[in-house]
Structures are given as C-alpha cells and as structure tokens.
Short mmCIF file of C-alpha atoms in Angstrom, two decimals:
data_model
loop_
_atom_site.label_atom_id
_atom_site.label_comp_id
_atom_site.label_asym_id
_atom_site.label_seq_id
_atom_site.Cartn_x
_atom_site.Cartn_y
_atom_site.Cartn_z
CA UNK A 1 8.48 47.84 0.79
CA UNK A 2 7.77 46.00 4.41
CA UNK A 3 4.12 45.56 6.42
CA UNK A 4 3.55 46.72 9.82
CA UNK A 5 2.89 43.65 12.17
CA UNK A 6 -0.81 44.60 13.52
CA UNK A 7 -0.35 41.86 16.17
CA UNK A 8 3.44 41.51 17.49
CA UNK A 9 4.96 39.76 19.72
CA UNK A 10 6.83 39.62 22.83
CA UNK A 11 9.60 41.30 23.01
CA UNK A 12 10.60 38.79 25.30
CA UNK A 13 8.79 36.01 22.87
CA UNK A 14 12.80 34.79 21.47
CA UNK A 15 14.47 34.89 25.37
CA UNK A 16 12.37 32.70 26.14
CA UNK A 17 12.20 30.39 22.51
CA UNK A 18 16.27 30.25 23.66
CA UNK A 19 15.77 29.82 27.12
CA UNK A 20 12.68 26.78 27.25
CA UNK A 21 15.97 25.42 24.79
CA UNK A 22 18.59 25.09 26.35
CA UNK A 23 16.85 24.05 29.20
CA UNK A 24 15.60 20.59 27.11
CA UNK A 25 18.82 20.39 27.15
CA UNK A 26 20.57 20.29 30.30
CA UNK A 27 19.80 16.99 32.48
CA UNK A 28 16.67 18.11 34.16
CA UNK A 29 15.86 17.39 30.36
CA UNK A 30 17.02 13.24 30.89
CA UNK A 31 16.05 13.44 33.80
CA UNK A 32 12.59 14.51 33.09
CA UNK A 33 12.74 11.49 29.89
CA UNK A 34 12.81 8.34 31.92
CA UNK A 35 9.97 10.41 34.87
CA UNK A 36 7.93 10.47 31.77
CA UNK A 37 8.45 7.88 30.15
CA UNK A 38 8.32 4.94 33.15
CA UNK A 39 5.23 7.11 33.69
CA UNK A 40 3.78 6.80 30.64
CA UNK A 41 4.84 3.15 30.18
CA UNK A 42 3.14 2.07 33.76
CA UNK A 43 0.66 4.21 32.82
CA UNK A 44 -0.24 2.39 29.45
CA UNK A 45 0.87 -1.43 31.05
CA UNK A 46 -2.24 -2.85 29.74
CA UNK A 47 -1.79 -1.90 26.44
CA UNK A 48 1.64 -2.80 26.61
CA UNK A 49 1.53 -5.97 27.92
CA UNK A 50 -1.17 -6.75 25.54
CA UNK A 51 0.69 -5.67 22.10
CA UNK A 52 3.18 -7.66 23.56
CA UNK A 53 1.59 -11.35 24.20
CA UNK A 54 0.09 -10.54 20.82
CA UNK A 55 2.75 -9.63 18.69
CA UNK A 56 4.64 -12.58 20.51
CA UNK A 57 2.20 -14.94 19.30
CA UNK A 58 2.42 -13.34 15.91
CA UNK A 59 6.49 -13.14 15.87
CA UNK A 60 7.10 -17.33 16.53
CA UNK A 61 3.47 -17.85 13.78
CA UNK A 62 5.52 -15.32 11.44
CA UNK A 63 9.34 -17.73 12.16
CA UNK A 64 7.49 -20.46 12.26
CA UNK A 65 6.38 -19.77 8.04
CA UNK A 66 9.81 -18.62 6.78
CA UNK A 67 10.25 -22.54 8.97
CA UNK A 68 7.96 -23.92 6.95
CA UNK A 69 8.25 -21.48 3.70
CA UNK A 70 12.26 -22.73 3.14
CA UNK A 71 11.27 -26.23 5.09
CA UNK A 72 8.37 -27.79 2.82
CA UNK A 73 9.72 -26.49 -0.69
CA UNK A 74 12.78 -28.12 0.86
CA UNK A 75 11.25 -31.59 1.70
CA UNK A 76 9.37 -31.84 -1.93
CA UNK A 77 11.44 -30.93 -3.97
CA UNK A 78 15.15 -32.19 -2.96
CA UNK A 79 14.02 -34.60 -0.41
CA UNK A 80 14.31 -35.51 3.21
CA UNK A 81 17.93 -37.05 2.32
CA UNK A 82 18.26 -33.64 1.06
CA UNK A 83 17.54 -31.76 3.92
CA UNK A 84 19.75 -34.37 6.23
CA UNK A 85 23.01 -33.88 4.10
CA UNK A 86 21.99 -30.16 4.78
CA UNK A 87 21.40 -30.71 7.69
CA UNK A 88 24.88 -32.73 8.50
CA UNK A 89 26.87 -29.59 6.45
CA UNK A 90 25.56 -26.85 8.24
CA UNK A 91 27.27 -29.12 11.84
CA UNK A 92 29.97 -29.90 10.18
CA UNK A 93 30.40 -25.61 8.68
CA UNK A 94 30.01 -24.91 12.65
CA UNK A 95 32.85 -27.38 13.22
CA UNK A 96 35.19 -27.41 10.94
CA UNK A 97 35.10 -24.67 8.88
CA UNK A 98 37.04 -21.42 9.92
CA UNK A 99 36.57 -18.20 8.99
CA UNK A 100 34.53 -16.30 6.62
CA UNK A 101 32.60 -19.41 6.03
CA UNK A 102 30.87 -19.71 10.04
CA UNK A 103 30.52 -15.72 10.25
CA UNK A 104 28.36 -16.04 6.79
CA UNK A 105 26.70 -19.04 8.20
CA UNK A 106 26.07 -17.45 11.48
CA UNK A 107 24.50 -15.23 9.13
CA UNK A 108 23.13 -16.95 7.49
CA UNK A 109 21.25 -17.94 10.06
CA UNK A 110 20.14 -16.09 12.23
CA UNK A 111 18.82 -13.36 11.15
CA UNK A 112 15.57 -14.72 9.57
CA UNK A 113 15.01 -15.37 13.28
CA UNK A 114 15.40 -11.64 13.82
CA UNK A 115 13.63 -10.39 11.77
CA UNK A 116 10.36 -10.94 13.33
CA UNK A 117 11.45 -9.69 16.43
CA UNK A 118 13.24 -7.04 15.05
CA UNK A 119 9.95 -5.77 13.59
CA UNK A 120 7.96 -6.79 16.86
CA UNK A 121 10.23 -4.50 18.56
CA UNK A 122 10.24 -1.92 16.67
CA UNK A 123 5.68 -2.25 15.70
CA UNK A 124 6.38 -1.37 20.25
CA UNK A 125 7.81 1.88 19.44
CA UNK A 126 5.16 2.39 17.12
CA UNK A 127 3.25 2.43 19.98
CA UNK A 128 5.32 5.02 21.96
CA UNK A 129 4.93 7.61 19.28
CA UNK A 130 1.65 7.43 19.77
CA UNK A 131 2.13 7.56 23.52
CA UNK A 132 4.63 10.62 23.14
CA UNK A 133 2.53 12.35 20.92
CA UNK A 134 -1.13 12.24 21.70
CA UNK A 135 -0.73 10.65 25.45
CA UNK A 136 -2.73 7.33 24.88
CA UNK A 137 -2.61 3.83 22.12
CA UNK A 138 -4.58 0.67 22.13
CA UNK A 139 -2.90 -2.66 21.54
CA UNK A 140 -4.06 -3.30 18.61
CA UNK A 141 -1.89 -0.20 17.64
CA UNK A 142 1.04 -3.01 17.39
CA UNK A 143 -0.42 -4.74 14.97
CA UNK A 144 -0.41 -2.00 12.59
CA UNK A 145 2.82 -0.76 12.72
CA UNK A 146 4.09 -3.97 11.94
CA UNK A 147 2.25 -4.34 8.91
CA UNK A 148 1.88 -0.67 7.55
CA UNK A 149 6.86 -0.21 8.54
CA UNK A 150 7.09 -3.92 8.84
CA UNK A 151 10.09 -4.08 6.42
CA UNK A 152 11.93 -0.73 7.51
CA UNK A 153 11.12 -2.46 11.00
CA UNK A 154 13.15 -5.77 9.56
CA UNK A 155 16.17 -3.45 6.82
CA UNK A 156 16.74 -1.54 10.79
CA UNK A 157 17.60 -4.72 12.81
CA UNK A 158 19.94 -6.24 10.35
CA UNK A 159 21.83 -2.91 10.00
CA UNK A 160 21.60 -2.68 14.22
CA UNK A 161 22.90 -5.71 13.84
CA UNK A 162 25.54 -6.04 10.95
CA UNK A 163 26.66 -2.30 11.99
CA UNK A 164 27.33 -4.25 15.93
CA UNK A 165 28.83 -6.70 14.61
CA UNK A 166 30.97 -5.59 11.64
CA UNK A 167 33.90 -4.87 14.32
CA UNK A 168 33.70 -8.22 15.86
CA UNK A 169 33.73 -9.87 11.96
CA UNK A 170 37.15 -8.63 10.48
CA UNK A 171 38.17 -8.89 13.65
CA UNK A 172 37.57 -12.79 13.99
CA UNK A 173 38.90 -13.28 10.65
CA UNK A 174 41.92 -11.47 11.19
CA UNK A 175 42.61 -14.11 13.21
CA UNK A 176 40.71 -16.93 11.77
CA UNK A 177 42.53 -16.01 8.51
CA UNK A 178 45.12 -17.80 7.30
CA UNK A 179 45.64 -19.27 10.33
CA UNK A 180 43.77 -19.71 13.94
CA UNK A 181 46.12 -17.86 15.50
CA UNK A 182 44.15 -17.43 19.08
CA UNK A 183 44.84 -13.84 20.61
CA UNK A 184 46.91 -13.68 24.42
CA UNK A 185 45.28 -13.04 27.21
CA UNK A 186 46.61 -9.05 27.43
CA UNK A 187 45.09 -8.62 23.89
CA UNK A 188 41.98 -10.48 24.80
CA UNK A 189 40.71 -8.37 27.99
CA UNK A 190 41.62 -5.43 25.37
CA UNK A 191 40.09 -7.56 22.54
CA UNK A 192 37.07 -7.72 24.59
CA UNK A 193 37.07 -4.07 26.46
CA UNK A 194 36.87 -2.59 22.46
CA UNK A 195 34.48 -4.55 21.45
CA UNK A 196 32.16 -3.61 25.06
CA UNK A 197 32.98 -0.18 24.31
CA UNK A 198 31.59 -0.26 20.59
CA UNK A 199 28.39 -2.86 21.09
CA UNK A 200 27.30 0.19 23.88
CA UNK A 201 28.63 3.32 21.51
CA UNK A 202 27.45 2.04 18.61
CA UNK A 203 24.15 1.57 19.41
CA UNK A 204 23.39 4.11 21.43
CA UNK A 205 24.22 6.12 18.42
CA UNK A 206 22.22 4.12 16.50
CA UNK A 207 19.33 4.59 18.93
CA UNK A 208 16.94 6.93 17.21
CA UNK A 209 16.73 4.70 14.22
CA UNK A 210 13.64 2.74 15.74
CA UNK A 211 11.76 6.19 16.46
CA UNK A 212 13.90 7.17 12.53
CA UNK A 213 11.40 4.80 10.57
CA UNK A 214 8.16 5.24 13.08
CA UNK A 215 8.59 8.85 11.53
CA UNK A 216 8.13 8.37 7.89
CA UNK A 217 11.91 7.95 7.19
CA UNK A 218 14.01 5.60 5.13
CA UNK A 219 16.44 3.06 7.21
CA UNK A 220 19.22 4.60 5.99
CA UNK A 221 17.71 8.18 6.47
CA UNK A 222 16.59 6.89 10.10
CA UNK A 223 20.49 5.79 10.93
CA UNK A 224 22.13 8.30 9.13
CA UNK A 225 19.52 11.27 11.68
CA UNK A 226 19.91 8.98 14.84
CA UNK A 227 24.28 9.57 14.57
CA UNK A 228 23.74 13.00 13.31
CA UNK A 229 21.36 13.77 16.71
CA UNK A 230 23.46 12.66 18.26
CA UNK A 231 26.71 14.06 17.99
CA UNK A 232 24.63 17.23 17.69
CA UNK A 233 23.52 16.41 21.25
CA UNK A 234 25.60 13.70 22.60
CA UNK A 235 24.21 14.51 26.60
CA UNK A 236 21.64 13.41 25.92
CA UNK A 237 21.03 10.50 23.55
CA UNK A 238 24.04 9.07 24.78
CA UNK A 239 23.32 10.03 28.13
CA UNK A 240 20.41 8.61 28.42
CA UNK A 241 21.42 5.67 26.67
CA UNK A 242 24.29 5.20 28.90
CA UNK A 243 21.37 4.92 31.75
CA UNK A 244 19.66 2.75 30.28
CA UNK A 245 22.10 0.41 30.03
CA UNK A 246 23.00 0.67 32.99
CA UNK A 247 19.55 0.24 35.20
CA UNK A 248 19.21 -3.31 31.89
CA UNK A 249 22.67 -4.61 33.32
CA UNK A 250 21.43 -3.55 36.77
CA UNK A 251 18.31 -5.88 36.41
CA UNK A 252 18.93 -9.05 34.21
CA UNK A 253 22.68 -9.55 35.46
CA UNK A 254 21.32 -11.28 38.16
CA UNK A 255 19.39 -13.37 35.99
CA UNK A 256 22.21 -15.08 34.61
CA UNK A 257 23.51 -18.31 35.57
CA UNK A 258 26.64 -17.87 34.56
CA UNK A 259 27.04 -14.92 37.07
CA UNK A 260 25.25 -16.14 39.45
CA UNK A 261 28.51 -17.00 41.46
CA UNK A 262 29.48 -12.91 41.75
CA UNK A 263 26.02 -12.95 43.27
CA UNK A 264 25.86 -15.35 45.23
CA UNK A 265 27.98 -13.28 48.25
CA UNK A 266 25.44 -10.51 48.34
CA UNK A 267 21.57 -11.82 47.80
CA UNK A 268 20.59 -15.40 48.80
CA UNK A 269 19.80 -18.64 46.39
CA UNK A 270 16.13 -18.06 47.73
CA UNK A 271 15.83 -14.63 47.00
CA UNK A 272 16.89 -14.34 43.54
CA UNK A 273 16.20 -17.11 42.43
CA UNK A 274 12.53 -15.34 43.51
CA UNK A 275 13.82 -12.34 41.56
CA UNK A 276 14.89 -13.44 37.94
CA UNK A 277 10.90 -14.02 37.18
CA UNK A 278 9.89 -10.78 38.56
CA UNK A 279 13.13 -9.83 36.50
CA UNK A 280 12.02 -10.71 33.61
CA UNK A 281 8.21 -9.54 33.86
CA UNK A 282 9.24 -6.12 34.72
CA UNK A 283 12.17 -6.59 32.12
CA UNK A 284 9.44 -7.06 29.18
CA UNK A 285 6.54 -5.10 31.02
CA UNK A 286 8.18 -2.20 31.86
CA UNK A 287 11.73 -1.50 31.01
CA UNK A 288 11.40 -2.49 26.66
CA UNK A 289 8.54 0.26 27.03
CA UNK A 290 9.93 2.98 28.81
CA UNK A 291 13.07 2.23 27.44
CA UNK A 292 11.03 3.41 23.60
CA UNK A 293 9.06 5.78 25.28
CA UNK A 294 11.95 7.40 26.33
CA UNK A 295 14.00 7.20 22.94
CA UNK A 296 10.70 8.48 21.15
CA UNK A 297 10.94 11.82 22.96
CA UNK A 298 14.35 11.87 22.78
CA UNK A 299 13.74 11.94 19.08
CA UNK A 300 11.06 14.03 18.54
CA UNK A 301 12.29 16.95 21.71
CA UNK A 302 16.27 17.33 19.38
CA UNK A 303 14.04 16.96 15.34
CA UNK A 304 12.30 19.50 16.90
CA UNK A 305 14.81 21.41 18.40
CA UNK A 306 16.75 21.05 15.02
CA UNK A 307 14.47 22.07 12.47
CA UNK A 308 13.68 24.84 14.92
CA UNK A 309 9.33 24.02 15.76
CA UNK A 310 10.57 23.08 19.45
CA UNK A 311 8.71 25.49 22.27
CA UNK A 312 8.34 24.35 25.92
CA UNK A 313 4.77 24.93 27.50
CA UNK A 314 4.70 25.56 30.58
CA UNK A 315 1.15 26.27 31.43
CA UNK A 316 -0.78 23.87 32.76
CA UNK A 317 -2.47 22.06 31.05
CA UNK B 1 -3.44 25.47 22.83
CA UNK B 2 -3.46 26.47 19.84
CA UNK B 3 0.75 27.58 19.51
CA UNK B 4 0.46 31.63 19.11
CA UNK B 5 3.06 31.71 16.68
CA UNK B 6 3.45 29.72 13.37
CA UNK B 7 7.04 29.77 11.83
CA UNK B 8 5.76 29.14 8.59
CA UNK B 9 4.37 30.48 5.89
CA UNK B 10 0.88 29.87 4.89
CA UNK B 11 0.68 29.58 1.19
CA UNK B 12 -2.14 31.27 -0.06
CA UNK B 13 -3.54 28.49 -3.30
CA UNK B 14 -1.77 25.23 -4.02
CA UNK B 15 -2.00 23.30 -7.28
CA UNK B 16 -2.49 19.81 -6.75
CA UNK B 17 -0.96 18.36 -10.28
CA UNK B 18 0.24 14.73 -9.05
CA UNK B 19 -1.88 12.14 -9.33
CA UNK B 20 -0.65 10.25 -6.53
CA UNK B 21 -1.22 13.37 -4.09
CA UNK B 22 -4.50 13.30 -5.58
CA UNK B 23 -5.03 10.05 -5.44
CA UNK B 24 -3.86 10.52 -1.20
CA UNK B 25 -6.76 13.52 -1.18
CA UNK B 26 -9.30 11.72 -2.21
CA UNK B 27 -9.53 9.51 1.08
CA UNK B 28 -12.00 10.57 2.91
CA UNK B 29 -10.10 10.50 6.04
CA UNK B 30 -7.25 12.73 5.04
CA UNK B 31 -9.48 14.86 2.97
CA UNK B 32 -11.08 16.25 6.44
CA UNK B 33 -7.76 16.22 7.90
CA UNK B 34 -6.56 18.40 5.54
CA UNK B 35 -9.82 20.53 4.07
CA UNK B 36 -12.06 20.81 6.96
CA UNK B 37 -9.31 21.16 9.84
CA UNK B 38 -5.58 21.94 8.37
CA UNK B 39 -6.65 24.72 6.33
CA UNK B 40 -7.61 26.87 9.54
CA UNK B 41 -5.21 25.66 11.78
CA UNK B 42 -2.81 24.27 12.82
CA UNK B 43 -3.28 21.18 15.00
CA UNK B 44 -2.09 17.92 16.72
CA UNK B 45 -2.49 14.26 16.55
CA UNK B 46 -4.39 13.94 19.28
CA UNK B 47 -6.50 17.61 18.17
CA UNK B 48 -7.73 16.11 15.01
CA UNK B 49 -8.80 12.57 16.70
CA UNK B 50 -11.00 14.72 18.98
CA UNK B 51 -12.38 16.30 16.81
CA UNK B 52 -12.53 13.48 13.96
CA UNK B 53 -13.30 11.00 16.57
CA UNK B 54 -10.59 8.41 15.32
CA UNK B 55 -7.99 6.58 16.91
CA UNK B 56 -5.36 8.80 17.52
CA UNK B 57 -2.51 5.92 16.12
CA UNK B 58 -5.34 5.94 12.82
CA UNK B 59 -4.65 9.86 12.21
CA UNK B 60 -1.24 9.40 13.00
CA UNK B 61 -1.22 7.20 10.36
CA UNK B 62 -2.94 10.02 7.58
CA UNK B 63 -0.38 12.90 8.82
CA UNK B 64 2.31 11.05 8.30
CA UNK B 65 0.14 10.06 5.18
CA UNK B 66 -0.04 13.69 4.04
CA UNK B 67 3.58 14.96 5.35
CA UNK B 68 5.44 12.96 3.95
CA UNK B 69 4.05 13.66 0.35
CA UNK B 70 4.54 17.65 1.58
CA UNK B 71 0.70 19.53 1.38
CA UNK B 72 1.34 19.65 5.45
CA UNK B 73 3.75 20.25 7.60
CA UNK B 74 4.80 20.89 10.89
CA UNK B 75 4.65 23.96 12.55
CA UNK B 76 5.63 24.00 15.81
CA UNK B 77 6.10 20.54 18.38
CA UNK B 78 5.18 22.38 22.65
CA UNK B 79 5.99 20.59 24.86
CA UNK B 80 3.85 19.82 27.66
CA UNK B 81 4.33 19.97 31.91
CA UNK B 82 3.76 16.35 31.85
CA UNK B 83 6.10 15.47 29.21
CA UNK B 84 3.73 14.36 25.89
CA UNK B 85 5.48 16.41 23.05
CA UNK B 86 2.79 17.77 20.54
CA UNK B 87 3.31 18.36 17.53
CA UNK B 88 1.39 21.09 15.41
CA UNK B 89 0.64 20.72 11.82
CA UNK B 90 -1.30 22.69 9.99
CA UNK B 91 -2.17 22.41 6.02
CA UNK B 92 0.42 24.31 3.30
CA UNK B 93 -1.80 26.66 1.36
CA UNK B 94 -5.71 28.15 2.37
CA UNK B 95 -6.82 26.60 -0.76
CA UNK B 96 -5.94 23.40 -3.31
CA UNK B 97 -7.00 22.86 -6.79
CA UNK B 98 -6.16 19.91 -7.14
CA UNK B 99 -5.39 19.77 -11.60
CA UNK B 100 -6.20 22.68 -13.16
CA UNK B 101 -10.25 22.36 -13.17
CA UNK B 102 -11.43 20.16 -10.73
CA UNK B 103 -10.90 22.09 -7.71
CA UNK B 104 -11.48 20.89 -3.77
CA UNK B 105 -11.36 24.57 -1.27
CA UNK B 106 -11.69 26.19 2.22
CA UNK B 107 -13.48 28.61 -0.19
CA UNK B 108 -15.12 29.31 -3.71
CA UNK B 109 -12.65 31.94 -5.23
CA UNK B 110 -9.22 32.88 -4.59
CA UNK B 111 -7.59 36.28 -5.25
CA UNK B 112 -4.49 34.93 -6.52
CA UNK B 113 -4.77 32.59 -9.64
CA UNK B 114 -2.09 30.06 -9.30
CA UNK B 115 0.34 29.70 -12.57
CA UNK B 116 -1.15 26.42 -13.28
CA UNK B 117 -3.67 28.63 -14.35
CA UNK B 118 -2.56 30.78 -17.23
CA UNK B 119 -3.26 28.69 -20.24
CA UNK B 120 -6.43 28.11 -18.88
CA UNK B 121 -7.05 32.16 -18.48
CA UNK B 122 -5.89 32.93 -21.82
CA UNK B 123 -7.91 30.31 -23.32
CA UNK B 124 -10.59 31.52 -22.04
CA UNK B 125 -10.56 34.20 -23.13
CA UNK B 126 -11.59 34.13 -26.15
CA UNK B 127 -14.34 33.20 -24.80
CA UNK B 128 -15.29 36.53 -24.46
CA UNK B 129 -14.30 37.78 -28.22
CA UNK B 130 -10.01 38.12 -27.02
CA UNK B 131 -8.38 35.02 -29.10
CA UNK B 132 -5.20 35.21 -29.01
CA UNK B 133 -3.29 34.40 -32.26
CA UNK B 134 -0.68 30.85 -31.98
CA UNK B 135 2.37 32.91 -33.31
CA UNK B 136 1.42 35.74 -30.12
CA UNK B 137 0.22 33.57 -27.28
CA UNK B 138 3.82 33.17 -25.79
CA UNK B 139 4.44 36.74 -25.73
CA UNK B 140 0.97 37.69 -24.12
CA UNK B 141 1.57 34.53 -21.72
CA UNK B 142 4.57 36.18 -20.74
CA UNK B 143 2.77 39.14 -19.89
CA UNK B 144 0.21 37.15 -17.79
CA UNK B 145 2.20 35.63 -15.36
CA UNK B 146 4.79 38.49 -14.65
CA UNK B 147 1.23 40.19 -13.88
CA UNK B 148 0.08 36.98 -11.16
CA UNK B 149 3.86 36.72 -10.34
CA UNK B 150 3.75 40.79 -9.58
CA UNK B 151 -0.37 40.76 -7.20
CA UNK B 152 1.17 37.48 -5.46
CA UNK B 153 4.25 39.40 -4.58
CA UNK B 154 2.52 42.59 -3.38
CA UNK B 155 0.02 40.22 -1.50
CA UNK B 156 2.92 38.70 0.91
CA UNK B 157 3.58 41.98 1.79
CA UNK B 158 0.28 41.11 4.06
CA UNK B 159 -0.74 38.40 4.55
CA UNK B 160 3.00 37.57 6.58
CA UNK B 161 3.19 35.14 9.54
CA UNK B 162 3.44 37.44 11.72
CA UNK B 163 0.02 39.34 11.22
CA UNK B 164 -1.05 37.26 13.98
CA UNK B 165 -5.00 39.02 13.53
CA UNK B 166 -5.07 38.95 9.79
CA UNK B 167 -4.26 35.64 10.42
CA UNK B 168 -7.17 34.43 12.25
CA UNK B 169 -10.37 36.02 10.40
CA UNK B 170 -12.38 34.26 8.95
CA UNK B 171 -11.66 32.42 5.99
CA UNK B 172 -14.50 35.00 4.09
CA UNK B 173 -13.13 38.42 5.72
CA UNK B 174 -10.16 37.59 5.38
CA UNK B 175 -10.67 37.51 1.32
CA UNK B 176 -12.22 40.07 0.74
CA UNK B 177 -9.70 42.12 3.03
CA UNK B 178 -6.92 40.79 0.79
CA UNK B 179 -9.30 41.57 -1.74
CA UNK B 180 -9.12 45.64 -0.64
CA UNK B 181 -5.59 45.78 -0.13
CA UNK B 182 -4.28 43.96 -2.97
CA UNK B 183 -6.42 46.62 -5.52
CA UNK B 184 -5.18 49.50 -3.10
CA UNK B 185 -1.25 48.47 -2.89
CA UNK B 186 -1.12 46.96 -6.48
CA UNK B 187 -2.68 51.27 -7.84
CA UNK B 188 0.14 52.03 -6.13
CA UNK B 189 2.34 50.08 -7.86
CA UNK B 190 5.19 51.08 -9.97
CA UNK B 191 5.62 48.31 -11.73
CA UNK B 192 2.71 46.38 -12.15
CA UNK B 193 0.76 50.16 -13.74
CA UNK B 194 3.14 49.25 -16.04
CA UNK B 195 2.21 45.71 -16.41
CA UNK B 196 -1.13 45.72 -16.91
CA UNK B 197 -0.90 48.51 -19.55
CA UNK B 198 0.68 45.96 -21.04
CA UNK B 199 -1.79 43.04 -20.89
CA UNK B 200 -4.93 46.02 -21.07
CA UNK B 201 -3.16 46.78 -24.47
CA UNK B 202 -3.63 43.52 -25.47
CA UNK B 203 -6.67 42.67 -24.63
CA UNK B 204 -7.56 45.76 -26.16
CA UNK B 205 -6.20 45.16 -28.86
CA UNK B 206 -7.17 41.40 -29.55
CA UNK B 207 -11.11 42.92 -28.87
CA UNK B 208 -10.65 45.42 -31.26
CA UNK B 209 -9.96 43.03 -33.81
CA UNK B 210 -12.13 41.20 -33.05
CA UNK B 211 -14.98 43.60 -33.41
CA UNK B 212 -13.70 44.76 -37.05
CA UNK B 213 -13.32 41.26 -37.62
CA UNK B 214 -17.59 40.73 -36.94
CA UNK B 215 -18.55 44.11 -38.13
#
C-alpha cells in the first residue's frame, strides 16, 4: 500500500542531482578544490600559523619527553658505560651491518622521531575539517585534535611510512642478501624511477587517510577507504595529488643545496638566497594548510557521493 | 538553507538500551544537539554551533561521537558556491527512550510503542486486572508484538520522507494527525482486525477471570 506524496518533488530533481554529481567529478571540480583550498588557507593563515608554531613547540617537547623517557631509565638502571656501548653498537650497526639488521635499526630510530610529526600533521587535517565543514577554525583546535586523535594519527603516519618503504626495504634486502650485490647504473636508473613512481602513487592513494581518521575511522579503515575512493575517482584524487606534488616540487627544489647547480644558469645566486626563506614560509604556512584543506574537501565530497548524500548548492549563500 | 530532501526515513521512535550510548547522551551539549535540535530538523555543524553559541570544533567532536554510535546520521552533503562542504545531520528518530522505564523525548506521548515495552505493557496490565498467567505470557506477548508490528507497519504508509508537508508539521500536531490517520488505517486493515480480535479475546478472558475470582 503506498501513500501519495503531499509535497511532490520537482521532476527535474533527479536530473539536477545527476548533473551536479558529474560536475563535481569534472576537471572544474579539481580546479575548485585548489581555488577553495588556497583561499581558505590564506583566510585562516593566522589560525594555521599559530597552530603550526604551537604544534612545533609541543612536538619538540614531546620528542624530548620520548628521549628522556627512554634515556633516564636506561641511565639509572644500566649506567653511562652501557649507553656509550649502545651508541657504539648502533654506529657499528650502521657501518658494519647489512640487510635486515640495518633496516630494522633505521626503523627503530626513525619511527619514534617521526611519530610526533605525524600527529602534528594530522592535527592540521583536523583544523582543515573544521574549515571545510564550518567555514572557520581556531589555533587551539589543533591541540584538541592532537589530544583526541593523537594515537590514530600516529598510526596513520606509521602506516604511510611502512607502505611507502616496503618495496624499498625488499629491494634493499634483495641487493644485500646473501652478499652485497650492487645494481649496475642501468638497473639503478630503473629502480630509482620505479621507486619514485611508487612513492608518488602510493602516497596519492593513501592521501585521504588522514581526513578519514579525522572523520572518526580507524587507521586501517581510513587507509582502505582512501584506496577505494582513489580507485573509484582516480581523476579527482590522483589528479589533485599530482598537482600537489608538482607544486611542492617546484617550490622546494630550488632550495635544495645539492640541486643548486641546476638552477644557477636560470636564477642568480642572490635571488636564490632570498627565495629560500620565502619558500619555506610559503610551504609551512600556505602550501601545507592548503593541501590539508584540499584533501579534506575532496574526501568529504567523494564520501558524500559514495553515500549518495551529495548535492551542490547553486544558489547564493 | 536546510535541505528540502531527507533521503533516509526518520523513525518515530528509538529505544536506547546500550549503557555506553546512554552515558554519551547524558552529556549536556550532546543532549542539546540531539533532543533540542536534530530531532526536529537536519542541521550543519555551523548551524548547531551558532544556535548553541559554541565553537564549531567542539560541536564537531560531539557530532562525530553521536554519529559513531548511530544516534544521528548524515542525511545530506551540500557544496556551497564558496566551496564549503556542509554536512547535514539528523537524529535517527523523533523520540528516544533510554532503557525501558526512563525516557528522554522531544514530546511526552507516542502513538507507536517500542518492541522493548511489550513485556512492561503485559506486566503493567496486571494493575488493571489483566493478570496473565506465566504459561500464557509467551502467547500474549506474541500477539501484542504482532499488533505493535502491524501498527508500526501501517504508520510507515504515510510517515515517509517524501511527505514533506507532514514531516514539517509541529511535533504535537504531527502526533495528533498520525494518531487519527493510524486509527483510520487500522480500522480498514483486515490483518490488524484479526490480530486485534485475538488480543481483545485475551484481555476479555483475563478480565472475566479476575472478576469471577473477586466474586
């Protein structure tokens, strides 16, 4: 038994919805993501700036706390001679060991140091979520996300690193086991190309992990959702990611000392020196916030499209 | 601007028995979000933060918690011309009851009792002289459950998300309209009549039994 609708929808409603959906996945949608991302990042530069400074301080304090947490008990229980021996062992490990030992040693040292930075980066995605969803945020919000989603964000960062480094580790182990067997120059060129493609592609596919964690998903579900969304909307996710990589690359390549020789013929040294601090400030206070806003926006739109709750308001605000 | 179309049907009623969810709802801000605002209409985090005079970040945290336990749902995501992606959330039901006896509701009475109240109703009937024996309790419970299910089913005939004008009625008016319409629909429904007759038979039998015992 059905009941007549006493407030019938316009016959064009479904058509309009389909049109707005297709519009959202078109290149203009991508352009809008960047336009909105940079506009909102600049509009909220003060909040982001203060949050970045605050988070940096907290991150450094957290790193110190981690070091102290490890160092002090070691110092009291095992004594200074043991610490010296440990440092010597680690140094020997770097020079003497090959293969799995070296990989584990690097992971053991690198991951705890990177941990606080992952949480800090994730907190920016929390701020971005507030901006994209409610058109504003406060610097203190970053700390709120830092506290509430800290562990998940840490897990997200570790997962990113592990997946990114996995083939590199396998390649390294293959080269170093059973004996060190360095690749030829041609092989090296192929390996480096494949590694660069892998790093860009896999990080693109996982680029929506942090927005997913901020949305309340667990690390693995967020990563899974990111990959699924990329497979469903490759143009929107990977397109945005490639533009982000390109923009960041163009901005930071000239400030890398080792590559100065590439820029010398085109950019005078004096301008290059002036450019460096500007590029770092732009990267920290505009590009990174804009990227977090862009990715959050894409995540929210694409998940809404998947859940069939997406509409586009064509009227004025 | 609120969305014209809510794609998911709102339930008339929800019983919350999970202690974790009940605790979550006892928080002042979350209680207001659900019972003051989202039972009435879909709203965005920004709208809620303006209405409640709270920071959007704070409201977002509460909204995410409520969403994670399924008390509220995302009904629409609207992209504005300025690029803001507004998410509209709404409570899953117009009325919530916590446990069986306690209740927190947007209004006092309901036309559709929840399934969890069947036992309480049967026991409560004993105060009116309908003392159902233990051996008959299961049977009476099945009949009453069938009756309630049929009533719920019939109410869904008109209580659909597409009946926008009905959905927008004030709660008390909607309740009265629902009561009258349900009464009519049930009177026309043969299945309901059959179950009702069986139920009335049980009531009559136990009332008669009590009277004879008293006499």
